[in-house]
């Protein structure tokens, strides 16, 4: 009897421990189930889509060509045209909301791209106000510093924090979705730096004084954008969710 008892205890001691890292494996399984349409072998690469690269490259190329052809005035033309295009897309979203539809529709391009959050119409109203103020300040009044601060507050601040903080990917993946925003912020900064040294549009701040306040506005935009999105009830898309490969599989 004692021998059998010892054998039982020995067999219990030899039983394998629970599966190591079970909690982590359960989490990975749950993540795969959330994106069930995506195969397990999918590799997520933090690179922008072809369309993003084409648009971003076109924006920067147009800015360089504009500066080569007509200096600061050429940059103003290019920046204004891009901002007007941005404003038109926001107007379409506001119109969709006025018709009882969601402001944005899912766009399926590429595989494994981070999902964007659902933004309220007030966000696009803010976008319209800041971009319109920037364009009017420059095109009507010639106030370079006010135009730069307003546009950088949105592009280099509010819109950038929306991409980095509220999309569903890692920081690198989310940044890859913000290439157009970063390109526009770069164009705005170049527009401010290349202004005439004696330009009264600098408000006696000088070229580098104006540049300093434009960069400060970018930082303020990051903070204000984060606070504004939180007040509007925007939630960051759960990390790990990805955009489907085809329109057929995209969310309604």
PDB file of N, CA, C and O in Angstrom, residues 58-135:
ATOM      1  N   UNK A  58       3.508  63.379 -55.410  1.00  0.00           N
ATOM      2  CA  UNK A  58       2.995  64.445 -56.276  1.00  0.00           C
ATOM      3  C   UNK A  58       2.951  65.776 -55.537  1.00  0.00           C
ATOM      4  O   UNK A  58       3.295  66.823 -56.101  1.00  0.00           O
ATOM      5  N   UNK A  59       2.532  65.736 -54.277  1.00  0.00           N
ATOM      6  CA  UNK A  59       2.477  66.966 -53.480  1.00  0.00           C
ATOM      7  C   UNK A  59       3.863  67.581 -53.324  1.00  0.00           C
ATOM      8  O   UNK A  59       4.056  68.791 -53.560  1.00  0.00           O
ATOM      9  N   UNK A  60       4.830  66.767 -52.944  1.00  0.00           N
ATOM     10  CA  UNK A  60       6.177  67.286 -52.721  1.00  0.00           C
ATOM     11  C   UNK A  60       6.841  67.716 -54.023  1.00  0.00           C
ATOM     12  O   UNK A  60       7.541  68.738 -54.064  1.00  0.00           O
ATOM     13  N   UNK A  61       6.600  66.953 -55.093  1.00  0.00           N
ATOM     14  CA  UNK A  61       7.164  67.327 -56.394  1.00  0.00           C
ATOM     15  C   UNK A  61       6.596  68.650 -56.871  1.00  0.00           C
ATOM     16  O   UNK A  61       7.329  69.523 -57.382  1.00  0.00           O
ATOM     17  N   UNK A  62       5.282  68.817 -56.710  1.00  0.00           N
ATOM     18  CA  UNK A  62       4.640  70.071 -57.113  1.00  0.00           C
ATOM     19  C   UNK A  62       5.202  71.246 -56.311  1.00  0.00           C
ATOM     20  O   UNK A  62       5.421  72.348 -56.859  1.00  0.00           O
ATOM     21  N   UNK A  63       5.463  71.028 -55.019  1.00  0.00           N
ATOM     22  CA  UNK A  63       6.018  72.097 -54.189  1.00  0.00           C
ATOM     23  C   UNK A  63       7.419  72.479 -54.661  1.00  0.00           C
ATOM     24  O   UNK A  63       7.752  73.671 -54.756  1.00  0.00           O
ATOM     25  N   UNK A  64       8.241  71.488 -54.977  1.00  0.00           N
ATOM     26  CA  UNK A  64       9.599  71.769 -55.453  1.00  0.00           C
ATOM     27  C   UNK A  64       9.559  72.502 -56.789  1.00  0.00           C
ATOM     28  O   UNK A  64      10.273  73.491 -56.997  1.00  0.00           O
ATOM     29  N   UNK A  65       8.716  72.029 -57.703  1.00  0.00           N
ATOM     30  CA  UNK A  65       8.602  72.670 -59.013  1.00  0.00           C
ATOM     31  C   UNK A  65       8.096  74.101 -58.866  1.00  0.00           C
ATOM     32  O   UNK A  65       8.604  75.035 -59.512  1.00  0.00           O
ATOM     33  N   UNK A  66       7.104  74.284 -58.002  1.00  0.00           N
ATOM     34  CA  UNK A  66       6.574  75.630 -57.779  1.00  0.00           C
ATOM     35  C   UNK A  66       7.634  76.576 -57.245  1.00  0.00           C
ATOM     36  O   UNK A  66       7.726  77.737 -57.673  1.00  0.00           O
ATOM     37  N   UNK A  67       8.456  76.075 -56.323  1.00  0.00           N
ATOM     38  CA  UNK A  67       9.509  76.938 -55.772  1.00  0.00           C
ATOM     39  C   UNK A  67      10.577  77.245 -56.813  1.00  0.00           C
ATOM     40  O   UNK A  67      11.074  78.381 -56.886  1.00  0.00           O
ATOM     41  N   UNK A  68      10.929  76.266 -57.633  1.00  0.00           N
ATOM     42  CA  UNK A  68      11.939  76.480 -58.666  1.00  0.00           C
ATOM     43  C   UNK A  68      11.446  77.496 -59.697  1.00  0.00           C
ATOM     44  O   UNK A  68      12.205  78.368 -60.154  1.00  0.00           O
ATOM     45  N   UNK A  69      10.179  77.420 -60.051  1.00  0.00           N
ATOM     46  CA  UNK A  69       9.636  78.298 -61.089  1.00  0.00           C
ATOM     47  C   UNK A  69       9.389  79.713 -60.585  1.00  0.00           C
ATOM     48  O   UNK A  69       9.654  80.692 -61.298  1.00  0.00           O
ATOM     49  N   UNK A  70       8.878  79.843 -59.343  1.00  0.00           N
ATOM     50  CA  UNK A  70       8.486  81.188 -58.893  1.00  0.00           C
ATOM     51  C   UNK A  70       8.758  81.413 -57.415  1.00  0.00           C
ATOM     52  O   UNK A  70       8.101  82.241 -56.787  1.00  0.00           O
ATOM     53  N   UNK A  71       9.677  80.661 -56.851  1.00  0.00           N
ATOM     54  CA  UNK A  71      10.074  80.905 -55.471  1.00  0.00           C
ATOM     55  C   UNK A  71       8.914  80.799 -54.485  1.00  0.00           C
ATOM     56  O   UNK A  71       8.077  79.897 -54.543  1.00  0.00           O
ATOM     57  N   UNK A  72       8.866  81.759 -53.564  1.00  0.00           N
ATOM     58  CA  UNK A  72       7.852  81.768 -52.501  1.00  0.00           C
ATOM     59  C   UNK A  72       6.438  81.801 -53.067  1.00  0.00           C
ATOM     60  O   UNK A  72       5.542  81.103 -52.568  1.00  0.00           O
ATOM     61  N   UNK A  73       6.224  82.581 -54.129  1.00  0.00           N
ATOM     62  CA  UNK A  73       4.890  82.666 -54.723  1.00  0.00           C
ATOM     63  C   UNK A  73       4.464  81.336 -55.336  1.00  0.00           C
ATOM     64  O   UNK A  73       3.285  80.972 -55.311  1.00  0.00           O
ATOM     65  N   UNK A  74       5.412  80.607 -55.879  1.00  0.00           N
ATOM     66  CA  UNK A  74       5.086  79.296 -56.410  1.00  0.00           C
ATOM     67  C   UNK A  74       4.640  78.338 -55.320  1.00  0.00           C
ATOM     68  O   UNK A  74       3.708  77.548 -55.503  1.00  0.00           O
ATOM     69  N   UNK A  75       5.289  78.419 -54.153  1.00  0.00           N
ATOM     70  CA  UNK A  75       4.881  77.594 -53.025  1.00  0.00           C
ATOM     71  C   UNK A  75       3.476  77.967 -52.547  1.00  0.00           C
ATOM     72  O   UNK A  75       2.683  77.098 -52.167  1.00  0.00           O
ATOM     73  N   UNK A  76       3.172  79.257 -52.575  1.00  0.00           N
ATOM     74  CA  UNK A  76       1.836  79.693 -52.166  1.00  0.00           C
ATOM     75  C   UNK A  76       0.773  79.080 -53.073  1.00  0.00           C
ATOM     76  O   UNK A  76      -0.271  78.604 -52.604  1.00  0.00           O
ATOM     77  N   UNK A  77       1.039  79.078 -54.373  1.00  0.00           N
ATOM     78  CA  UNK A  77       0.068  78.516 -55.321  1.00  0.00           C
ATOM     79  C   UNK A  77      -0.139  77.029 -55.063  1.00  0.00           C
ATOM     80  O   UNK A  77      -1.278  76.543 -54.976  1.00  0.00           O
ATOM     81  N   UNK A  78       0.944  76.289 -54.924  1.00  0.00           N
ATOM     82  CA  UNK A  78       0.846  74.845 -54.708  1.00  0.00           C
ATOM     83  C   UNK A  78       0.150  74.549 -53.387  1.00  0.00           C
ATOM     84  O   UNK A  78      -0.757  73.708 -53.312  1.00  0.00           O
ATOM     85  N   UNK A  79       0.561  75.237 -52.313  1.00  0.00           N
ATOM     86  CA  UNK A  79      -0.053  75.026 -51.010  1.00  0.00           C
ATOM     87  C   UNK A  79      -1.538  75.340 -51.032  1.00  0.00           C
ATOM     88  O   UNK A  79      -2.367  74.602 -50.464  1.00  0.00           O
ATOM     89  N   UNK A  80      -1.910  76.407 -51.719  1.00  0.00           N
ATOM     90  CA  UNK A  80      -3.314  76.794 -51.786  1.00  0.00           C
ATOM     91  C   UNK A  80      -4.152  75.758 -52.542  1.00  0.00           C
ATOM     92  O   UNK A  80      -5.263  75.408 -52.121  1.00  0.00           O
ATOM     93  N   UNK A  81      -3.617  75.248 -53.642  1.00  0.00           N
ATOM     94  CA  UNK A  81      -4.349  74.254 -54.421  1.00  0.00           C
ATOM     95  C   UNK A  81      -4.553  72.967 -53.617  1.00  0.00           C
ATOM     96  O   UNK A  81      -5.644  72.378 -53.635  1.00  0.00           O
ATOM     97  N   UNK A  82      -3.514  72.533 -52.900  1.00  0.00           N
ATOM     98  CA  UNK A  82      -3.647  71.317 -52.093  1.00  0.00           C
ATOM     99  C   UNK A  82      -4.644  71.540 -50.961  1.00  0.00           C
ATOM    100  O   UNK A  82      -5.470  70.673 -50.655  1.00  0.00           O
ATOM    101  N   UNK A  83      -4.559  72.705 -50.313  1.00  0.00           N
ATOM    102  CA  UNK A  83      -5.490  73.003 -49.224  1.00  0.00           C
ATOM    103  C   UNK A  83      -6.934  73.057 -49.733  1.00  0.00           C
ATOM    104  O   UNK A  83      -7.859  72.586 -49.061  1.00  0.00           O
ATOM    105  N   UNK A  84      -7.143  73.622 -50.926  1.00  0.00           N
ATOM    106  CA  UNK A  84      -8.492  73.668 -51.507  1.00  0.00           C
ATOM    107  C   UNK A  84      -8.997  72.255 -51.787  1.00  0.00           C
ATOM    108  O   UNK A  84     -10.166  71.931 -51.540  1.00  0.00           O
ATOM    109  N   UNK A  85      -8.109  71.403 -52.298  1.00  0.00           N
ATOM    110  CA  UNK A  85      -8.491  69.995 -52.514  1.00  0.00           C
ATOM    111  C   UNK A  85      -8.875  69.338 -51.191  1.00  0.00           C
ATOM    112  O   UNK A  85      -9.879  68.620 -51.101  1.00  0.00           O
ATOM    113  N   UNK A  86      -8.121  69.603 -50.132  1.00  0.00           N
ATOM    114  CA  UNK A  86      -8.411  69.051 -48.808  1.00  0.00           C
ATOM    115  C   UNK A  86      -9.757  69.567 -48.308  1.00  0.00           C
ATOM    116  O   UNK A  86     -10.569  68.830 -47.742  1.00  0.00           O
ATOM    117  N   UNK A  87      -9.995  70.868 -48.524  1.00  0.00           N
ATOM    118  CA  UNK A  87     -11.255  71.478 -48.093  1.00  0.00           C
ATOM    119  C   UNK A  87     -12.436  70.852 -48.831  1.00  0.00           C
ATOM    120  O   UNK A  87     -13.498  70.595 -48.245  1.00  0.00           O
ATOM    121  N   UNK A  88     -12.282  70.589 -50.127  1.00  0.00           N
ATOM    122  CA  UNK A  88     -13.358  69.986 -50.900  1.00  0.00           C
ATOM    123  C   UNK A  88     -13.719  68.598 -50.378  1.00  0.00           C
ATOM    124  O   UNK A  88     -14.891  68.234 -50.303  1.00  0.00           O
ATOM    125  N   UNK A  89     -12.697  67.815 -49.996  1.00  0.00           N
ATOM    126  CA  UNK A  89     -12.994  66.483 -49.447  1.00  0.00           C
ATOM    127  C   UNK A  89     -13.748  66.609 -48.130  1.00  0.00           C
ATOM    128  O   UNK A  89     -14.646  65.808 -47.834  1.00  0.00           O
ATOM    129  N   UNK A  90     -13.401  67.611 -47.320  1.00  0.00           N
ATOM    130  CA  UNK A  90     -14.114  67.807 -46.052  1.00  0.00           C
ATOM    131  C   UNK A  90     -15.549  68.277 -46.298  1.00  0.00           C
ATOM    132  O   UNK A  90     -16.474  67.886 -45.574  1.00  0.00           O
ATOM    133  N   UNK A  91     -15.738  69.114 -47.306  1.00  0.00           N
ATOM    134  CA  UNK A  91     -17.093  69.569 -47.640  1.00  0.00           C
ATOM    135  C   UNK A  91     -17.971  68.391 -48.074  1.00  0.00           C
ATOM    136  O   UNK A  91     -19.165  68.337 -47.743  1.00  0.00           O
ATOM    137  N   UNK A  92     -17.381  67.462 -48.810  1.00  0.00           N
ATOM    138  CA  UNK A  92     -18.132  66.265 -49.222  1.00  0.00           C
ATOM    139  C   UNK A  92     -18.563  65.472 -47.991  1.00  0.00           C
ATOM    140  O   UNK A  92     -19.702  64.970 -47.914  1.00  0.00           O
ATOM    141  N   UNK A  93     -17.690  65.368 -47.016  1.00  0.00           N
ATOM    142  CA  UNK A  93     -18.024  64.627 -45.797  1.00  0.00           C
ATOM    143  C   UNK A  93     -19.127  65.332 -45.010  1.00  0.00           C
ATOM    144  O   UNK A  93     -20.020  64.680 -44.458  1.00  0.00           O
ATOM    145  N   UNK A  94     -19.067  66.654 -44.945  1.00  0.00           N
ATOM    146  CA  UNK A  94     -20.127  67.404 -44.260  1.00  0.00           C
ATOM    147  C   UNK A  94     -21.444  67.245 -45.008  1.00  0.00           C
ATOM    148  O   UNK A  94     -22.515  67.103 -44.404  1.00  0.00           O
ATOM    149  N   UNK A  95     -21.384  67.255 -46.336  1.00  0.00           N
ATOM    150  CA  UNK A  95     -22.608  67.057 -47.140  1.00  0.00           C
ATOM    151  C   UNK A  95     -23.203  65.675 -46.885  1.00  0.00           C
ATOM    152  O   UNK A  95     -24.424  65.535 -46.749  1.00  0.00           O
ATOM    153  N   UNK A  96     -22.354  64.665 -46.819  1.00  0.00           N
ATOM    154  CA  UNK A  96     -22.842  63.316 -46.541  1.00  0.00           C
ATOM    155  C   UNK A  96     -23.554  63.282 -45.191  1.00  0.00           C
ATOM    156  O   UNK A  96     -24.596  62.646 -45.041  1.00  0.00           O
ATOM    157  N   UNK A  97     -22.994  63.968 -44.197  1.00  0.00           N
ATOM    158  CA  UNK A  97     -23.624  63.998 -42.872  1.00  0.00           C
ATOM    159  C   UNK A  97     -24.978  64.693 -42.937  1.00  0.00           C
ATOM    160  O   UNK A  97     -25.942  64.265 -42.290  1.00  0.00           O
ATOM    161  N   UNK A  98     -25.060  65.775 -43.732  1.00  0.00           N
ATOM    162  CA  UNK A  98     -26.336  66.497 -43.856  1.00  0.00           C
ATOM    163  C   UNK A  98     -27.409  65.652 -44.528  1.00  0.00           C
ATOM    164  O   UNK A  98     -28.604  65.907 -44.359  1.00  0.00           O
ATOM    165  N   UNK A  99     -26.997  64.635 -45.277  1.00  0.00           N
ATOM    166  CA  UNK A  99     -27.938  63.732 -45.930  1.00  0.00           C
ATOM    167  C   UNK A  99     -28.249  62.504 -45.080  1.00  0.00           C
ATOM    168  O   UNK A  99     -28.874  61.558 -45.556  1.00  0.00           O
ATOM    169  N   UNK A 100     -27.797  62.519 -43.832  1.00  0.00           N
ATOM    170  CA  UNK A 100     -28.071  61.412 -42.939  1.00  0.00           C
ATOM    171  C   UNK A 100     -27.138  60.230 -43.105  1.00  0.00           C
ATOM    172  O   UNK A 100     -27.429  59.136 -42.604  1.00  0.00           O
ATOM    173  N   UNK A 101     -26.014  60.421 -43.774  1.00  0.00           N
ATOM    174  CA  UNK A 101     -25.051  59.348 -43.987  1.00  0.00           C
ATOM    175  C   UNK A 101     -23.824  59.574 -43.115  1.00  0.00           C
ATOM    176  O   UNK A 101     -23.607  60.662 -42.575  1.00  0.00           O
ATOM    177  N   UNK A 102     -23.014  58.528 -42.961  1.00  0.00           N
ATOM    178  CA  UNK A 102     -21.748  58.688 -42.255  1.00  0.00           C
ATOM    179  C   UNK A 102     -20.845  59.600 -43.068  1.00  0.00           C
ATOM    180  O   UNK A 102     -20.780  59.484 -44.295  1.00  0.00           O
ATOM    181  N   UNK A 103     -20.124  60.523 -42.397  1.00  0.00           N
ATOM    182  CA  UNK A 103     -19.243  61.431 -43.146  1.00  0.00           C
ATOM    183  C   UNK A 103     -18.205  60.704 -43.989  1.00  0.00           C
ATOM    184  O   UNK A 103     -17.871  61.142 -45.084  1.00  0.00           O
ATOM    185  N   UNK A 104     -17.686  59.594 -43.481  1.00  0.00           N
ATOM    186  CA  UNK A 104     -16.648  58.863 -44.192  1.00  0.00           C
ATOM    187  C   UNK A 104     -17.131  57.474 -44.563  1.00  0.00           C
ATOM    188  O   UNK A 104     -17.941  56.872 -43.872  1.00  0.00           O
ATOM    189  N   UNK A 105     -16.636  56.979 -45.681  1.00  0.00           N
ATOM    190  CA  UNK A 105     -16.929  55.611 -46.114  1.00  0.00           C
ATOM    191  C   UNK A 105     -15.641  54.805 -46.061  1.00  0.00           C
ATOM    192  O   UNK A 105     -14.555  55.347 -46.297  1.00  0.00           O
ATOM    193  N   UNK A 106     -15.718  53.506 -45.739  1.00  0.00           N
ATOM    194  CA  UNK A 106     -14.501  52.697 -45.675  1.00  0.00           C
ATOM    195  C   UNK A 106     -13.790  52.664 -47.020  1.00  0.00           C
ATOM    196  O   UNK A 106     -14.416  52.569 -48.071  1.00  0.00           O
ATOM    197  N   UNK A 107     -12.499  52.776 -46.981  1.00  0.00           N
ATOM    198  CA  UNK A 107     -11.682  52.694 -48.185  1.00  0.00           C
ATOM    199  C   UNK A 107     -10.761  51.486 -48.025  1.00  0.00           C
ATOM    200  O   UNK A 107      -9.939  51.441 -47.117  1.00  0.00           O
ATOM    201  N   UNK A 108     -10.921  50.495 -48.876  1.00  0.00           N
ATOM    202  CA  UNK A 108     -10.094  49.291 -48.796  1.00  0.00           C
ATOM    203  C   UNK A 108      -8.975  49.389 -49.814  1.00  0.00           C
ATOM    204  O   UNK A 108      -9.212  49.414 -51.003  1.00  0.00           O
ATOM    205  N   UNK A 109      -7.766  49.501 -49.336  1.00  0.00           N
ATOM    206  CA  UNK A 109      -6.618  49.590 -50.238  1.00  0.00           C
ATOM    207  C   UNK A 109      -5.429  48.914 -49.580  1.00  0.00           C
ATOM    208  O   UNK A 109      -4.964  49.351 -48.540  1.00  0.00           O
ATOM    209  N   UNK A 110      -4.981  47.824 -50.156  1.00  0.00           N
ATOM    210  CA  UNK A 110      -3.853  47.123 -49.573  1.00  0.00           C
ATOM    211  C   UNK A 110      -4.297  46.149 -48.503  1.00  0.00           C
ATOM    212  O   UNK A 110      -5.472  46.034 -48.184  1.00  0.00           O
ATOM    213  N   UNK A 111      -3.368  45.426 -47.920  1.00  0.00           N
ATOM    214  CA  UNK A 111      -3.685  44.428 -46.911  1.00  0.00           C
ATOM    215  C   UNK A 111      -3.028  44.798 -45.592  1.00  0.00           C
ATOM    216  O   UNK A 111      -1.909  45.268 -45.555  1.00  0.00           O
ATOM    217  N   UNK A 112      -3.762  44.565 -44.509  1.00  0.00           N
ATOM    218  CA  UNK A 112      -3.191  44.773 -43.192  1.00  0.00           C
ATOM    219  C   UNK A 112      -2.963  46.228 -42.832  1.00  0.00           C
ATOM    220  O   UNK A 112      -2.054  46.528 -42.070  1.00  0.00           O
ATOM    221  N   UNK A 113      -3.763  47.157 -43.353  1.00  0.00           N
ATOM    222  CA  UNK A 113      -3.599  48.564 -43.025  1.00  0.00           C
ATOM    223  C   UNK A 113      -4.382  48.904 -41.762  1.00  0.00           C
ATOM    224  O   UNK A 113      -5.450  48.358 -41.516  1.00  0.00           O
ATOM    225  N   UNK A 114      -3.865  49.812 -40.940  1.00  0.00           N
ATOM    226  CA  UNK A 114      -4.595  50.207 -39.738  1.00  0.00           C
ATOM    227  C   UNK A 114      -5.944  50.831 -40.083  1.00  0.00           C
ATOM    228  O   UNK A 114      -6.084  51.519 -41.096  1.00  0.00           O
ATOM    229  N   UNK A 115      -6.927  50.602 -39.228  1.00  0.00           N
ATOM    230  CA  UNK A 115      -8.251  51.183 -39.414  1.00  0.00           C
ATOM    231  C   UNK A 115      -8.300  52.563 -38.778  1.00  0.00           C
ATOM    232  O   UNK A 115      -7.732  52.795 -37.720  1.00  0.00           O
ATOM    233  N   UNK A 116      -8.998  53.485 -39.414  1.00  0.00           N
ATOM    234  CA  UNK A 116      -9.139  54.816 -38.860  1.00  0.00           C
ATOM    235  C   UNK A 116     -10.344  54.848 -37.918  1.00  0.00           C
ATOM    236  O   UNK A 116     -11.267  54.039 -38.041  1.00  0.00           O
ATOM    237  N   UNK A 117     -10.370  55.796 -37.007  1.00  0.00           N
ATOM    238  CA  UNK A 117     -11.514  55.897 -36.097  1.00  0.00           C
ATOM    239  C   UNK A 117     -12.710  56.533 -36.804  1.00  0.00           C
ATOM    240  O   UNK A 117     -12.566  57.140 -37.873  1.00  0.00           O
ATOM    241  N   UNK A 118     -13.860  56.400 -36.197  1.00  0.00           N
ATOM    242  CA  UNK A 118     -15.053  57.052 -36.724  1.00  0.00           C
ATOM    243  C   UNK A 118     -15.095  58.478 -36.185  1.00  0.00           C
ATOM    244  O   UNK A 118     -15.256  58.702 -34.988  1.00  0.00           O
ATOM    245  N   UNK A 119     -14.935  59.442 -37.079  1.00  0.00           N
ATOM    246  CA  UNK A 119     -14.836  60.839 -36.671  1.00  0.00           C
ATOM    247  C   UNK A 119     -16.186  61.537 -36.808  1.00  0.00           C
ATOM    248  O   UNK A 119     -16.894  61.338 -37.792  1.00  0.00           O
ATOM    249  N   UNK A 120     -16.554  62.383 -35.845  1.00  0.00           N
ATOM    250  CA  UNK A 120     -17.816  63.128 -35.939  1.00  0.00           C
ATOM    251  C   UNK A 120     -17.701  64.284 -36.920  1.00  0.00           C
ATOM    252  O   UNK A 120     -16.601  64.702 -37.289  1.00  0.00           O
ATOM    253  N   UNK A 121     -18.837  64.823 -37.319  1.00  0.00           N
ATOM    254  CA  UNK A 121     -18.834  65.894 -38.311  1.00  0.00           C
ATOM    255  C   UNK A 121     -18.174  67.152 -37.756  1.00  0.00           C
ATOM    256  O   UNK A 121     -17.647  67.972 -38.517  1.00  0.00           O
ATOM    257  N   UNK A 122     -18.178  67.326 -36.424  1.00  0.00           N
ATOM    258  CA  UNK A 122     -17.542  68.510 -35.839  1.00  0.00           C
ATOM    259  C   UNK A 122     -16.051  68.568 -36.160  1.00  0.00           C
ATOM    260  O   UNK A 122     -15.473  69.651 -36.285  1.00  0.00           O
ATOM    261  N   UNK A 123     -15.442  67.411 -36.297  1.00  0.00           N
ATOM    262  CA  UNK A 123     -14.008  67.371 -36.624  1.00  0.00           C
ATOM    263  C   UNK A 123     -13.758  67.973 -37.999  1.00  0.00           C
ATOM    264  O   UNK A 123     -12.795  68.716 -38.200  1.00  0.00           O
ATOM    265  N   UNK A 124     -14.628  67.665 -38.940  1.00  0.00           N
ATOM    266  CA  UNK A 124     -14.452  68.200 -40.288  1.00  0.00           C
ATOM    267  C   UNK A 124     -14.806  69.683 -40.334  1.00  0.00           C
ATOM    268  O   UNK A 124     -14.266  70.431 -41.150  1.00  0.00           O
ATOM    269  N   UNK A 125     -15.705  70.125 -39.442  1.00  0.00           N
ATOM    270  CA  UNK A 125     -15.972  71.555 -39.323  1.00  0.00           C
ATOM    271  C   UNK A 125     -14.741  72.309 -38.833  1.00  0.00           C
ATOM    272  O   UNK A 125     -14.418  73.395 -39.335  1.00  0.00           O
ATOM    273  N   UNK A 126     -14.033  71.726 -37.857  1.00  0.00           N
ATOM    274  CA  UNK A 126     -12.788  72.325 -37.377  1.00  0.00           C
ATOM    275  C   UNK A 126     -11.754  72.381 -38.495  1.00  0.00           C
ATOM    276  O   UNK A 126     -11.052  73.392 -38.671  1.00  0.00           O
ATOM    277  N   UNK A 127     -11.658  71.303 -39.267  1.00  0.00           N
ATOM    278  CA  UNK A 127     -10.726  71.264 -40.383  1.00  0.00           C
ATOM    279  C   UNK A 127     -11.027  72.376 -41.385  1.00  0.00           C
ATOM    280  O   UNK A 127     -10.117  73.091 -41.832  1.00  0.00           O
ATOM    281  N   UNK A 128     -12.285  72.533 -41.731  1.00  0.00           N
ATOM    282  CA  UNK A 128     -12.679  73.575 -42.677  1.00  0.00           C
ATOM    283  C   UNK A 128     -12.342  74.967 -42.153  1.00  0.00           C
ATOM    284  O   UNK A 128     -11.853  75.826 -42.891  1.00  0.00           O
ATOM    285  N   UNK A 129     -12.610  75.196 -40.865  1.00  0.00           N
ATOM    286  CA  UNK A 129     -12.377  76.518 -40.285  1.00  0.00           C
ATOM    287  C   UNK A 129     -10.897  76.876 -40.291  1.00  0.00           C
ATOM    288  O   UNK A 129     -10.508  77.990 -40.695  1.00  0.00           O
ATOM    289  N   UNK A 130     -10.044  75.958 -39.858  1.00  0.00           N
ATOM    290  CA  UNK A 130      -8.608  76.247 -39.767  1.00  0.00           C
ATOM    291  C   UNK A 130      -7.977  76.414 -41.141  1.00  0.00           C
ATOM    292  O   UNK A 130      -7.155  77.324 -41.358  1.00  0.00           O
ATOM    293  N   UNK A 131      -8.349  75.559 -42.084  1.00  0.00           N
ATOM    294  CA  UNK A 131      -7.773  75.670 -43.423  1.00  0.00           C
ATOM    295  C   UNK A 131      -8.263  76.923 -44.139  1.00  0.00           C
ATOM    296  O   UNK A 131      -7.491  77.601 -44.830  1.00  0.00           O
ATOM    297  N   UNK A 132      -9.540  77.242 -43.982  1.00  0.00           N
ATOM    298  CA  UNK A 132     -10.086  78.450 -44.611  1.00  0.00           C
ATOM    299  C   UNK A 132      -9.436  79.696 -44.027  1.00  0.00           C
ATOM    300  O   UNK A 132      -9.102  80.634 -44.760  1.00  0.00           O
ATOM    301  N   UNK A 133      -9.241  79.715 -42.706  1.00  0.00           N
ATOM    302  CA  UNK A 133      -8.582  80.856 -42.071  1.00  0.00           C
ATOM    303  C   UNK A 133      -7.163  81.018 -42.612  1.00  0.00           C
ATOM    304  O   UNK A 133      -6.737  82.147 -42.926  1.00  0.00           O
ATOM    305  N   UNK A 134      -6.449  79.915 -42.756  1.00  0.00           N
ATOM    306  CA  UNK A 134      -5.086  79.996 -43.266  1.00  0.00           C
ATOM    307  C   UNK A 134      -5.023  80.532 -44.686  1.00  0.00           C
ATOM    308  O   UNK A 134      -4.186  81.386 -44.997  1.00  0.00           O
ATOM    309  N   UNK A 135      -5.913  80.030 -45.548  1.00  0.00           N
ATOM    310  CA  UNK A 135      -5.908  80.492 -46.941  1.00  0.00           C
ATOM    311  C   UNK A 135      -6.304  81.964 -47.045  1.00  0.00           C
ATOM    312  O   UNK A 135      -5.673  82.742 -47.776  1.00  0.00           O
TER     313      UNK A 135
END
